[in-house]
Coordinates of C-alpha atoms in Angstrom, one line a residue:
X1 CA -9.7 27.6 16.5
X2 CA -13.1 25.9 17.2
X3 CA -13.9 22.3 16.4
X4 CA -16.4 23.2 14.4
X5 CA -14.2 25.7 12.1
X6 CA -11.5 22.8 12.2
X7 CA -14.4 20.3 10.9
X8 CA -15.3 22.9 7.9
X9 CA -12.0 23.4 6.6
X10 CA -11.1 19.1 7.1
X11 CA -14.1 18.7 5.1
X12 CA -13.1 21.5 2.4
X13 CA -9.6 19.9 2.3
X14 CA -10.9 16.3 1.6
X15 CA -13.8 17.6 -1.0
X16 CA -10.9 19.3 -3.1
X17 CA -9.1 16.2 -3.0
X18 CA -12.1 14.3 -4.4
X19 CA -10.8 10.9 -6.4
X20 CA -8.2 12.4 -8.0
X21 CA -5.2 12.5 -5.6
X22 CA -2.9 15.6 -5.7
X23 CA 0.7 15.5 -5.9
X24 CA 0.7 17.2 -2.7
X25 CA -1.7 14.9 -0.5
X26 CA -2.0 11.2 -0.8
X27 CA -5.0 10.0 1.2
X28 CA -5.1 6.0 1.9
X29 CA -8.2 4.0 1.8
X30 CA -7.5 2.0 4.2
X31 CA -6.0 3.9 7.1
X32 CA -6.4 6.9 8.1
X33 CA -5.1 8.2 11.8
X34 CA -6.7 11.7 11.8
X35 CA -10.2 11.5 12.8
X36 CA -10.9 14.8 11.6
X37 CA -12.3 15.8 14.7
X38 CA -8.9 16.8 16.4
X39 CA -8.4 13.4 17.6
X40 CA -6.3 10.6 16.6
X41 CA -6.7 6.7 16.4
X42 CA -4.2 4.6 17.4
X43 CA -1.7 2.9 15.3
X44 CA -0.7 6.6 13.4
X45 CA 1.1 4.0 10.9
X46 CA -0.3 0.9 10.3
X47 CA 3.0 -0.3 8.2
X48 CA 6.0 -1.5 9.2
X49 CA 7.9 0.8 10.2
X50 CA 10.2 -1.1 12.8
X51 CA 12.0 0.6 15.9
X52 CA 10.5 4.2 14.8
X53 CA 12.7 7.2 15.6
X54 CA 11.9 11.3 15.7
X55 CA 13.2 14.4 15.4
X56 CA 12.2 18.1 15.1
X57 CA 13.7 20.7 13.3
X58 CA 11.4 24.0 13.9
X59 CA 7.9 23.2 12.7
X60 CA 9.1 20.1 10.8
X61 CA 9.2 16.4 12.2
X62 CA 11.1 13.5 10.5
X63 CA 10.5 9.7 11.0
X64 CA 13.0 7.1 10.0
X65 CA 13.1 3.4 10.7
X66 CA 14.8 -0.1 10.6
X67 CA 14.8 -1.3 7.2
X68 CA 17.3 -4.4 7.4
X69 CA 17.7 -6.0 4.2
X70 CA 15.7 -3.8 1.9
X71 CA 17.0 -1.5 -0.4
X72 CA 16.4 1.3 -0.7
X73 CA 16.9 1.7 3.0
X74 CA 16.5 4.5 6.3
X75 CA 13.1 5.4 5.3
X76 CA 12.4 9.7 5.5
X77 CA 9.1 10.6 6.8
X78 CA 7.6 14.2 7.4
X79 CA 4.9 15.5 9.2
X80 CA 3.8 19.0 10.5
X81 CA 1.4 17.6 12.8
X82 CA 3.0 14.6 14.3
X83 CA 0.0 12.2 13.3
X84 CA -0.1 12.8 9.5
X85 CA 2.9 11.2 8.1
X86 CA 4.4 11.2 4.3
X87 CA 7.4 9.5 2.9
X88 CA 9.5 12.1 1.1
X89 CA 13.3 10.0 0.6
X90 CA 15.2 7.3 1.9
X91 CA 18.8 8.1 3.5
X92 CA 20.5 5.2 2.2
X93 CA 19.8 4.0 -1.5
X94 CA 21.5 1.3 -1.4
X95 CA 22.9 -0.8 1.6
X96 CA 26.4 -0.5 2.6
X97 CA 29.1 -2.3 2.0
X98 CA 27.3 -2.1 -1.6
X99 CA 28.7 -5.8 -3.0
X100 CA 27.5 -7.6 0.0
X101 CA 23.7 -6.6 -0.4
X102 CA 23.5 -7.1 -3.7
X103 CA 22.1 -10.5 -2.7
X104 CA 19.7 -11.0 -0.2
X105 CA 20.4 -10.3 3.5
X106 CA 17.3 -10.9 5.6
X107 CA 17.6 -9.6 8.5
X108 CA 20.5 -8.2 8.4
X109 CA 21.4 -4.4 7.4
X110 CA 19.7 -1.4 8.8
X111 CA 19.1 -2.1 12.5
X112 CA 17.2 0.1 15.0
X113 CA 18.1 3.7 13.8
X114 CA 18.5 7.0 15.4
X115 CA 17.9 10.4 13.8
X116 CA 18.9 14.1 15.1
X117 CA 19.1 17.3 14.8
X118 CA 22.1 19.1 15.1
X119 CA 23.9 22.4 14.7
X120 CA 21.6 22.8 11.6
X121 CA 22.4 19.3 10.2
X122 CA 20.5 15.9 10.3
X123 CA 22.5 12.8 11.2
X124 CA 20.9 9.4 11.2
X125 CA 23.0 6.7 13.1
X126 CA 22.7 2.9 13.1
X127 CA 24.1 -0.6 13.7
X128 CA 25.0 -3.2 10.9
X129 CA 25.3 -6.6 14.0
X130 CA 27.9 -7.8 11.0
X131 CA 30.2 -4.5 10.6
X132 CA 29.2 -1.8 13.2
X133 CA 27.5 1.5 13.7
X134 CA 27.4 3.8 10.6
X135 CA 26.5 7.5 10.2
X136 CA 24.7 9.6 7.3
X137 CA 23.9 13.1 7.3
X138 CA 22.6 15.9 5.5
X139 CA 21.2 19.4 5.8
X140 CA 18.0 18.4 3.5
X141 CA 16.2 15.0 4.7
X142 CA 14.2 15.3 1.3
X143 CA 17.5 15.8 -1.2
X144 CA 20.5 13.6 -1.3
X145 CA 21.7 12.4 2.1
X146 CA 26.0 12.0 2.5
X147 CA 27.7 8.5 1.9
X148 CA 27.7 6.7 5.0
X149 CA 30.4 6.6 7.8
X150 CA 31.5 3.7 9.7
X151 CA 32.0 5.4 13.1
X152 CA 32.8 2.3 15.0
X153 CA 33.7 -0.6 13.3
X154 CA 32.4 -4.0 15.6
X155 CA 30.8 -7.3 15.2
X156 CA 27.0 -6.9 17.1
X157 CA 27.3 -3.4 17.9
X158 CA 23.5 -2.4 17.6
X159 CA 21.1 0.0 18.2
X160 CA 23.2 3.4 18.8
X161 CA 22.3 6.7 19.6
X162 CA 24.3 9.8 19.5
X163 CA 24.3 12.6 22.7
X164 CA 25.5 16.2 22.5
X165 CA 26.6 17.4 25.4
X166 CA 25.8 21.5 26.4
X167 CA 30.0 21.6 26.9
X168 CA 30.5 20.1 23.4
X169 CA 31.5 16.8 24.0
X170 CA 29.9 14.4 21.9
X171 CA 28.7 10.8 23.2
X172 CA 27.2 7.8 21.6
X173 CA 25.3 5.0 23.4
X174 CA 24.5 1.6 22.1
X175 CA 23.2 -2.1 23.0
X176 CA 24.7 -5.3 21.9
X177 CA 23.4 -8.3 19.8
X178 CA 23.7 -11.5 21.4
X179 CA 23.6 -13.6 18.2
X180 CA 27.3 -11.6 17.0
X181 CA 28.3 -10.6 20.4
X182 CA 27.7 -13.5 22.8
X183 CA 26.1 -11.3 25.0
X184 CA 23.2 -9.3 24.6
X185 CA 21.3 -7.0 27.7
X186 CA 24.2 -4.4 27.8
X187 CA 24.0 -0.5 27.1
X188 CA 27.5 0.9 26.6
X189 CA 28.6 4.7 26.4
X190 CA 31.3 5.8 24.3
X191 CA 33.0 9.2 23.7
X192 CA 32.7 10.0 20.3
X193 CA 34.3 13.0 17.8
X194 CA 32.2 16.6 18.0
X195 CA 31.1 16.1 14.3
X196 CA 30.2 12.8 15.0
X197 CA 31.7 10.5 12.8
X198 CA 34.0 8.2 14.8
X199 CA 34.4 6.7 18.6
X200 CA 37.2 7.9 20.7
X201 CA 37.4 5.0 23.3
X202 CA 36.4 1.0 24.1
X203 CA 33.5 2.5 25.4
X204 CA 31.8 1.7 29.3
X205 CA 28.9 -0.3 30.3
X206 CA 26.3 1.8 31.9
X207 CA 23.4 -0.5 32.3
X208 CA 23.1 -4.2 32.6
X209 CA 20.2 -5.8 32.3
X210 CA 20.0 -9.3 33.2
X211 CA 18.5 -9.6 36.4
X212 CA 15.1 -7.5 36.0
X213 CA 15.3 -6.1 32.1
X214 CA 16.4 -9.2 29.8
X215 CA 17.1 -8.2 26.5
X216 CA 17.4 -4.2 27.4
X217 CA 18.0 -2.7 23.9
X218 CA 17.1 0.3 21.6
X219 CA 18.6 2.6 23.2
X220 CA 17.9 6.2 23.2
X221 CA 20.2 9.4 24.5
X222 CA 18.5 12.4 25.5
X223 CA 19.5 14.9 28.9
X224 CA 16.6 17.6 30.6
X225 CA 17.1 19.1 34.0
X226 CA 21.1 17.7 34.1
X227 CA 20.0 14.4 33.6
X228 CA 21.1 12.3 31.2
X229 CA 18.5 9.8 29.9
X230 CA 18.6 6.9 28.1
X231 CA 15.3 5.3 27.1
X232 CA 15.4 1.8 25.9
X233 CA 12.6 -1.2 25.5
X234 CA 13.3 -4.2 27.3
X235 CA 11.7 -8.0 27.7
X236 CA 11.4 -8.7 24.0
X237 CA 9.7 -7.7 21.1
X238 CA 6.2 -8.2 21.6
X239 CA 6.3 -8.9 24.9
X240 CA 8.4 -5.9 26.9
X241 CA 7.4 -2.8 28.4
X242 CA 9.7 0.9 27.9
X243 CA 12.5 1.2 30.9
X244 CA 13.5 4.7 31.1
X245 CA 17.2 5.3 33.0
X246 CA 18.7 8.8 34.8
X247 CA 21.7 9.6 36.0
X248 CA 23.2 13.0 36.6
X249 CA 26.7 11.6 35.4
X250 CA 26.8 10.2 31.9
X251 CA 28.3 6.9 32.9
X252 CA 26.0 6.5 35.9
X253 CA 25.1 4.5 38.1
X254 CA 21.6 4.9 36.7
X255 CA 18.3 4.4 38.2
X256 CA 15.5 2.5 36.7
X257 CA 11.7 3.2 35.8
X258 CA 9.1 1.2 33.7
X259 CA 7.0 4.0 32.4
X260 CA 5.0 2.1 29.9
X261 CA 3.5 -1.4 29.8
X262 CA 0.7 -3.6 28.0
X263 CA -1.3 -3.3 31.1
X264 CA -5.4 -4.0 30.3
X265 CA -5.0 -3.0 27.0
X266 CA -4.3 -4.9 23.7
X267 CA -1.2 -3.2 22.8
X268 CA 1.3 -5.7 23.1
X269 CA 5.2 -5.0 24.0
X270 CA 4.8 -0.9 23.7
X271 CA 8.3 0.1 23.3
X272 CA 11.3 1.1 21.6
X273 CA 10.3 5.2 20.0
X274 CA 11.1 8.6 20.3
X275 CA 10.7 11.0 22.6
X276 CA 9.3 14.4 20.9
X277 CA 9.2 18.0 22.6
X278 CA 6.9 20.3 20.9
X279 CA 7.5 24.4 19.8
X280 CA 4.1 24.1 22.5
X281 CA 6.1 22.5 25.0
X282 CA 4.0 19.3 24.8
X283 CA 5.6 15.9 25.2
X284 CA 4.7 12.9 22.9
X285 CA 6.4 9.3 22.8
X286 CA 6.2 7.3 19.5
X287 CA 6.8 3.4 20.2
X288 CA 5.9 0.1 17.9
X289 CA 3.9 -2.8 18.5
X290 CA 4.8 -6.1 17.1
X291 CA 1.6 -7.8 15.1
X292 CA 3.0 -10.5 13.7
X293 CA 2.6 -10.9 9.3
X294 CA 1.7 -6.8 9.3
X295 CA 5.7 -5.8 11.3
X296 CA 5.8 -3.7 13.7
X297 CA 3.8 -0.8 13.5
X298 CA 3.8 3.1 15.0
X299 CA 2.2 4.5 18.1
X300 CA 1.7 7.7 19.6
X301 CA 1.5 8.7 23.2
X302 CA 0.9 11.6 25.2
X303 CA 3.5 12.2 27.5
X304 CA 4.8 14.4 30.7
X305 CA 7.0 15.0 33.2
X306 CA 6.4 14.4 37.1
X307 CA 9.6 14.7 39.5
X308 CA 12.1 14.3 36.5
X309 CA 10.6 11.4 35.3
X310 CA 8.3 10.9 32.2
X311 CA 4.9 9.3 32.1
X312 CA 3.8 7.9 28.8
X313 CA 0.2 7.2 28.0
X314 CA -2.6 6.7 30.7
X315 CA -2.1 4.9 34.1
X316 CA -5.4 3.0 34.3
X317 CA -5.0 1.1 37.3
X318 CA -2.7 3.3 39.2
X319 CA 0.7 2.1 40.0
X320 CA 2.7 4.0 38.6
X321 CA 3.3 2.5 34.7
X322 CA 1.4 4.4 31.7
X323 CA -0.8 1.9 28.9
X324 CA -1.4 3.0 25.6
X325 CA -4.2 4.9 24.5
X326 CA -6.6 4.5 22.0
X327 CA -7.6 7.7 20.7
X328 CA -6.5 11.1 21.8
X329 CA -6.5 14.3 20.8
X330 CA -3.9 16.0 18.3
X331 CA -0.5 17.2 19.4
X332 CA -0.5 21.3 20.0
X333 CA 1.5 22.7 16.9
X334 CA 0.0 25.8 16.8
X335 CA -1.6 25.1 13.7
X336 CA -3.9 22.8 11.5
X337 CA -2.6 20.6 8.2
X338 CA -4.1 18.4 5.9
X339 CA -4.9 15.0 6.3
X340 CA -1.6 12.9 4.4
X341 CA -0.9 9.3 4.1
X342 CA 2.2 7.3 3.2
X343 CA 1.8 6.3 -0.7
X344 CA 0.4 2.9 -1.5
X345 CA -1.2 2.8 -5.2
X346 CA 1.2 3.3 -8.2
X347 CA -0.4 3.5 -11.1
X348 CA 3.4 3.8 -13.1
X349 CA 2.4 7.1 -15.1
X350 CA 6.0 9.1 -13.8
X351 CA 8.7 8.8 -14.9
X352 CA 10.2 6.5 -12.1
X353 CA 8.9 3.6 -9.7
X354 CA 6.7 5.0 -6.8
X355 CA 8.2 6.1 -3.5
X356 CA 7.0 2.8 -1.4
X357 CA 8.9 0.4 -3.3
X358 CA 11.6 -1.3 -2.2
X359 CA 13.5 -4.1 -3.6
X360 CA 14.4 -7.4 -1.7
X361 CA 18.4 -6.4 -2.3
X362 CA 20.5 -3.5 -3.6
X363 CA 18.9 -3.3 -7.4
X364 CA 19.9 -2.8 -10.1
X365 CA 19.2 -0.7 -13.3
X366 CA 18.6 -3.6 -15.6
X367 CA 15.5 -4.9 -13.8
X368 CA 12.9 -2.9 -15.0
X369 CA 12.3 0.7 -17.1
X370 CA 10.1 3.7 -16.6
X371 CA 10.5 5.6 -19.7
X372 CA 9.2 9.0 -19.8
X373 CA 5.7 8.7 -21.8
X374 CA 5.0 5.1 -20.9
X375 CA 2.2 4.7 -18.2
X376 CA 3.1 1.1 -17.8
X377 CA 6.0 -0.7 -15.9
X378 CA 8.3 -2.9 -17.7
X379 CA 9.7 -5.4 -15.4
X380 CA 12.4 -7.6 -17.6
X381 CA 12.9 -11.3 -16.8
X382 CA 15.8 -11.5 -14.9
X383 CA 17.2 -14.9 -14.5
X384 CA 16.9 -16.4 -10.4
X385 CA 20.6 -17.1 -9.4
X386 CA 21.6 -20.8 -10.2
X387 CA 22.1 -21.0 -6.5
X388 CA 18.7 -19.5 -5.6
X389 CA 16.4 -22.3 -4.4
X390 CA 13.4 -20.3 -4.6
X391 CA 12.4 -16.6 -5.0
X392 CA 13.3 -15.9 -0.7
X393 CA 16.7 -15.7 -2.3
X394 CA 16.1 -13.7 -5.4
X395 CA 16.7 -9.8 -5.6
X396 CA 14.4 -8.5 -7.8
X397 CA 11.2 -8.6 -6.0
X398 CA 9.4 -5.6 -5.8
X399 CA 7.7 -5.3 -2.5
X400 CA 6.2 -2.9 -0.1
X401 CA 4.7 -2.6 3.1
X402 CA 1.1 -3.7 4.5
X403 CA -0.7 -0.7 5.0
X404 CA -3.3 -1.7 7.1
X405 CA -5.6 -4.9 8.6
X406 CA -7.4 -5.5 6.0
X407 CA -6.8 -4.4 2.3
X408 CA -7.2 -5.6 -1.6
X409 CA -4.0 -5.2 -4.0
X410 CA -4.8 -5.4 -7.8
X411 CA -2.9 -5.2 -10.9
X412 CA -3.3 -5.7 -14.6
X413 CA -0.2 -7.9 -16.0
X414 CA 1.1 -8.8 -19.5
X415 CA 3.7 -11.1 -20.0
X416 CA 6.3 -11.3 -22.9
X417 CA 8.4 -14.4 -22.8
X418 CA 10.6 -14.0 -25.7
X419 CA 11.9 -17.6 -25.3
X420 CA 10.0 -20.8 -25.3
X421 CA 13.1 -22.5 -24.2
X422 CA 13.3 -21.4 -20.7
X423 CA 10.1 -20.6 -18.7
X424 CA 9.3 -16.5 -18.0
X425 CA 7.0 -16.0 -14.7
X426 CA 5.6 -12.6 -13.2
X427 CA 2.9 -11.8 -11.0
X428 CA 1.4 -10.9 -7.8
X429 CA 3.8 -12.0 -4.2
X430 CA 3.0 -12.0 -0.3
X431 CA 6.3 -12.2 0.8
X432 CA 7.7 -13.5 4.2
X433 CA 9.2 -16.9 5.4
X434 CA 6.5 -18.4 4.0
X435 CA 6.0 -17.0 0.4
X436 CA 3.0 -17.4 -2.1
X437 CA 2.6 -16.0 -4.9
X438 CA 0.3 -15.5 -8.4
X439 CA 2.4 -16.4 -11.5
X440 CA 1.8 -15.9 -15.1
X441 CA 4.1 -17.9 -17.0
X442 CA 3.6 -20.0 -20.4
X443 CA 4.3 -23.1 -22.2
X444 CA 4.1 -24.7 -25.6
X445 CA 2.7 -21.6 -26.4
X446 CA 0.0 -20.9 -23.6
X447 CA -0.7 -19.0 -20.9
X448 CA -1.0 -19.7 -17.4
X449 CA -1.8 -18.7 -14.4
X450 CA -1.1 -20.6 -11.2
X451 CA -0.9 -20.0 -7.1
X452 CA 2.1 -21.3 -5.7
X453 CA 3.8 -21.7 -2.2
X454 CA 7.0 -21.7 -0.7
X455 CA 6.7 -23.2 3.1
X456 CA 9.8 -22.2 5.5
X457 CA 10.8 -20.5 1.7
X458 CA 13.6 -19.1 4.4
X459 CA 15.0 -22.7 5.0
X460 CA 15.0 -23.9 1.3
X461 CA 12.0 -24.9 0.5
X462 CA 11.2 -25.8 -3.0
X463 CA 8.2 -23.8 -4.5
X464 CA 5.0 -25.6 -5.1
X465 CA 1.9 -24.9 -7.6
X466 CA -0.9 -25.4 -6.1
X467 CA -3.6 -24.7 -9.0
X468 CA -2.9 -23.9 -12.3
X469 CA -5.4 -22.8 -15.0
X470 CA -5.5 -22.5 -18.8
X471 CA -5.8 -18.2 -20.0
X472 CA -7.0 -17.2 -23.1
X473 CA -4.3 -14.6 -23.5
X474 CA -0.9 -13.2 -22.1
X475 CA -2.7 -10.3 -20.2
X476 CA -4.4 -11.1 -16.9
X477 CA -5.9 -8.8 -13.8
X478 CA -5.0 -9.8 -10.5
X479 CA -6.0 -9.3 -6.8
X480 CA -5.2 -10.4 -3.6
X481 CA -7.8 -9.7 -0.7
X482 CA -6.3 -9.2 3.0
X483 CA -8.5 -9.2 6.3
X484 CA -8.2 -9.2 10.0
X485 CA -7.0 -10.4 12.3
X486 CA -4.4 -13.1 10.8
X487 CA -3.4 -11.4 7.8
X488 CA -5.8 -14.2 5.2
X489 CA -5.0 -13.8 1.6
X490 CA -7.0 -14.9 -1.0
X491 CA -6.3 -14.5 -4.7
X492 CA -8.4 -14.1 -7.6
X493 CA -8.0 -12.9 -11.3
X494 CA -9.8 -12.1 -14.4
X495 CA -9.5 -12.1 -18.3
X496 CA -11.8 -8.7 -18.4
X497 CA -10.7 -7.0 -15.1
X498 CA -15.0 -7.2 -14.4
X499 CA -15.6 -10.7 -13.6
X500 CA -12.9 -12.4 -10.7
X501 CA -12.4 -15.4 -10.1
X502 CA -11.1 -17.0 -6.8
X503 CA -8.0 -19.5 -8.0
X504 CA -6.7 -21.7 -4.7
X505 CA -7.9 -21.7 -0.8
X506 CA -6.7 -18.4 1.1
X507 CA -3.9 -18.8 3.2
X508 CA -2.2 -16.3 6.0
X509 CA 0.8 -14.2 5.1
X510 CA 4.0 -15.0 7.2
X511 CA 6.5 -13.0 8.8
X512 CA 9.6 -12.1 7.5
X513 CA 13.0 -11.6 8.9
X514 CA 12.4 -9.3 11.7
X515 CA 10.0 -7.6 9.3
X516 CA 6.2 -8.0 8.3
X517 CA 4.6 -9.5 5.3
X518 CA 5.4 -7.5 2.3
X519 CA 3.3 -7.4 -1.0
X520 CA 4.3 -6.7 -4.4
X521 CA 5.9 -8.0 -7.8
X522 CA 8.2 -10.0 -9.4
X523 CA 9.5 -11.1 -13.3
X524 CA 11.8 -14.1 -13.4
X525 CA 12.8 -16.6 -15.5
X526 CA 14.8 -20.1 -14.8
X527 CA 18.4 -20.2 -13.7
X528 CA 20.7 -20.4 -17.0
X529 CA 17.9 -18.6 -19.2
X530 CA 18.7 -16.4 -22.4
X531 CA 17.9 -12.8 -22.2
X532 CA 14.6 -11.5 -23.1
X533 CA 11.4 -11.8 -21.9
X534 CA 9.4 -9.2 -20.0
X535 CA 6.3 -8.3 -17.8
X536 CA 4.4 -4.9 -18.7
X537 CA 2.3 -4.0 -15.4
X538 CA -0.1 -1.1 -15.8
X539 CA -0.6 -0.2 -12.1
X540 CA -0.6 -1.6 -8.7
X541 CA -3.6 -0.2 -6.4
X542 CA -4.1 -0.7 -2.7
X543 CA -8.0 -0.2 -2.1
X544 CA -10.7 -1.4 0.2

């Protein structure tokens, strides 16, 4: 098809869209990959959608991705395209073992998954560093995915991937964590069942990479032209480059190549994806790149094949080692889709919470109601655990990921205490290991509304107000305004939702735990409270 033609029916596509977004097509404001043009601007994801994996089934490609702590967790993306991306499901709805995330993990849980397609079923693999490598699997990534599998139980066992062999043998590779393990920098092959849901042996170690690839990790099993290949970042998070390893005997000894560095370009640490073949027979490398408060978001590279090994992205200065691109054109699928994002604004009219939310641990039905009817969120005041020392250690936040460098989050918020004995608080959070957030609480009888921080929140620290000031009712609109480059908040609210205010100085969102700044909301009241009390929030809308 020409440009031109492909330009007409983009623009057709985008004009029946108009403001009012389909249930089909959600269309951010604030990124957008697809150029429109047949090109593509790089990140594809601007979101936090750590060590990124990919598989195709036919025409179909699925996207999952490290989701730690967060629940619900093992993210489902789809695309036709490779570059427009929705979220459809999540694998795992709550963390496993169940009891043990019901109270925050950070950092812990879903680490560095792998997803495949096999024998007509899709199995998504992972390392817990506390328990060991489990398995899911379904033959619908957008219905109800199986209960997990522990198919190895070990402490620090990470980042696995599973291998089937053209003979039938199964295999399953995997990296170590050193903070469990006591030693990190190791990839180790085991034989593992034909349907995949246990090891058979101790395992070998294939690959050690101490000398010239510290912290060699992320592993990835794949085999082309009888040899096996196993792709896997190495030199740190936002720092490495992607080492790529071939042997023509599954255990080895395997040679080494960097294929893909930082090089002239701004991309730091590209590394750690998925290696994608298309119907076309076009090659394309998804990787992440660590930017601090906004995670670790998703790239796209071209990618091809010279003597056996694969080059990713464009080798500017010739020696041998692909940089990023930019902007390139689309992948080849043979055919031309519309222009979908990842959902951001919820604006509560269904009859359940919005695909992008996640809660802060395994949640629970009690924390808030979406009846049928109701275009509002209730989110009930659920008292912080006595031994909480500030909301880092409370469940029920509400939180989902940047979507982009600069952004504005708004809500309209009503709070019901029910008690004057026991403070109620909701409102507006920026989540990491620093934590601030927006709080509407009441006392004696009045309303509130106060900034607040919570400094190294992920060591104890006790949350501060930092500006309080008097409302003239219970219902309040809120924003928070996020630009470039280091992730500045500022709040601001309003009695009319017309006129804002700014309340406080800005400040700049913080990292989580091996996750970016998350945004969102939260209803609380004090340790020991009574039941009752509530926050009714009308919508939460990520624009410009």
């Amino acid at each position: 098809m020409k440009l031109a033609n492909y330009i007409i029916i983009l623009a057709l596509g985008v004009a029946s869209f108009s403001s009012a977004q389909t249930k089909e097509n959600y269309i951010s404001e604030v990124l957008v990959a697809d150029q429109g043009d047949g090109t593509y601007k790089n990140p594809i994801l601007h979101s936090d959608y750590s060590d990124p994996d990919v598989t195709r089934a036919g025409d179909d490609y699925y996207m999952t991705a490290s989701s730690f702590n967060a629940a619900p967790g093992l993210p489902i993306l789809h695309s036709k395209d490779m570059v427009n991306w929705e979220l459809i499901n999540y694998a795992l709805p709550k963390q496993v073992p169940v009891e043990h995330f019901n109270t925050p993990q950070h950092g812990n849980g879903v680490w560095a998954p792998a997803i495949r397609y096999h024998n007509n079923e899709f199995y998504i693999y992972w390392g817990d560093p506390d328990f060991g490598i489990y398995m899911v699997k379904t033959d619908d990534p957008a219905d109800e995915w199986e209960q997990p599998v522990l198919v190895m139980k070990a402490k620090g066992a990470i980042d696995p991937c599973p291998l089937w062999d053209e003979d039938g043998k199964a295999y399953l590779v995997h990296a170590w964590a050193g903070s469990r393990a006591g030693v990190k920098s190791l990839l180790t092959v085991h034989k593992m069942s034909p349907d995949g849901t246990k090891v058979l042996d101790e395992g070998r170690h294939v690959f050690d990479g101490h000398e010239a690839h510290e912290t060699v990790e992320g592993s990835k099993f794949y085999k082309r032209n009888g040899y096996y290949y196993i792709f896997a970042p190495a030199g740190g998070v936002s720092t490495g480059w992607q080492l790529i390893l071939r042997s023509k005997n599954i255990y080895g000894p395997y040679e080494e190549k960097v294929v893909l560095e930082q090089g002239s370009t701004k991309i730091n640490g590209p590394h750690q994806g998925a290696w994608v073949e298309t119907p076309k027979g076009e090659d394309w490398f998804y990787h992440f790149q660590d930017k601090d408060a906004y995670g670790r978001i998703v790239h796209l590279q071209p990618m091809s094949w010279k003597n056996d090994w694969p080059l990713m992205g464009k080798d500017h200065d010739n020696n041998g080692i692909g940089e990023p691109v930019f902007q390139h054109r689309k992948p080849n699928v043979g055919k031309l889709y519309s222009v979908v994002t990842p959902k951001e604004t919820d604006e509560f009219t269904g009859d359940s919470l919005g695909i992008q939310w996640q809660w802060n641990a395994n949640p629970s039905v009690l924390w808030h109601a979406k009846l049928p009817g109701n275009d509002y969120l209730r989110m009930f005041s659920i008292a912080q655990p006595k031994e909480a020392k500030n909301l880092w250690e409370v469940p029920n936040l509400l939180l989902q990921k940047f979507p982009a460098l600069e952004f504005t989050a708004s809500s309209k918020i009503t709070l019901i205490p029910e008690d004057d004995e026991k403070q109620r608080k909701a409102g507006f959070i920026v989540m990491g290991r620093d934590y601030f957030t927006l709080t509407i609480t009441e006392k004696d009888g009045e309303f509130y509304i106060q900034q607040t921080e919570a400094k190294n929140a992920d060591k104890g620290a006790e949350e501060k107000v930092l500006n309080e000031e008097k409302l003239k009712s219970n219902t309040v609109y809120v924003k928070v305004e996020v630009s470039s480059p280091e992730a500045t908040c500022q709040f601001m609210y309003s009695e009319n939702g017309k006129r804002y205010k700014k309340i406080g100085k800005s400040f700049n969102a913080r990292v989580g735990k091996w996750i970016g700044a998350k945004v969102g909301l939260f209803s609380t009241s004090l340790a020991g409270a009574k039941r009752g009390g509530y926050a009714d929030i009308e919508y939460f809308r990520i624009t410009k």
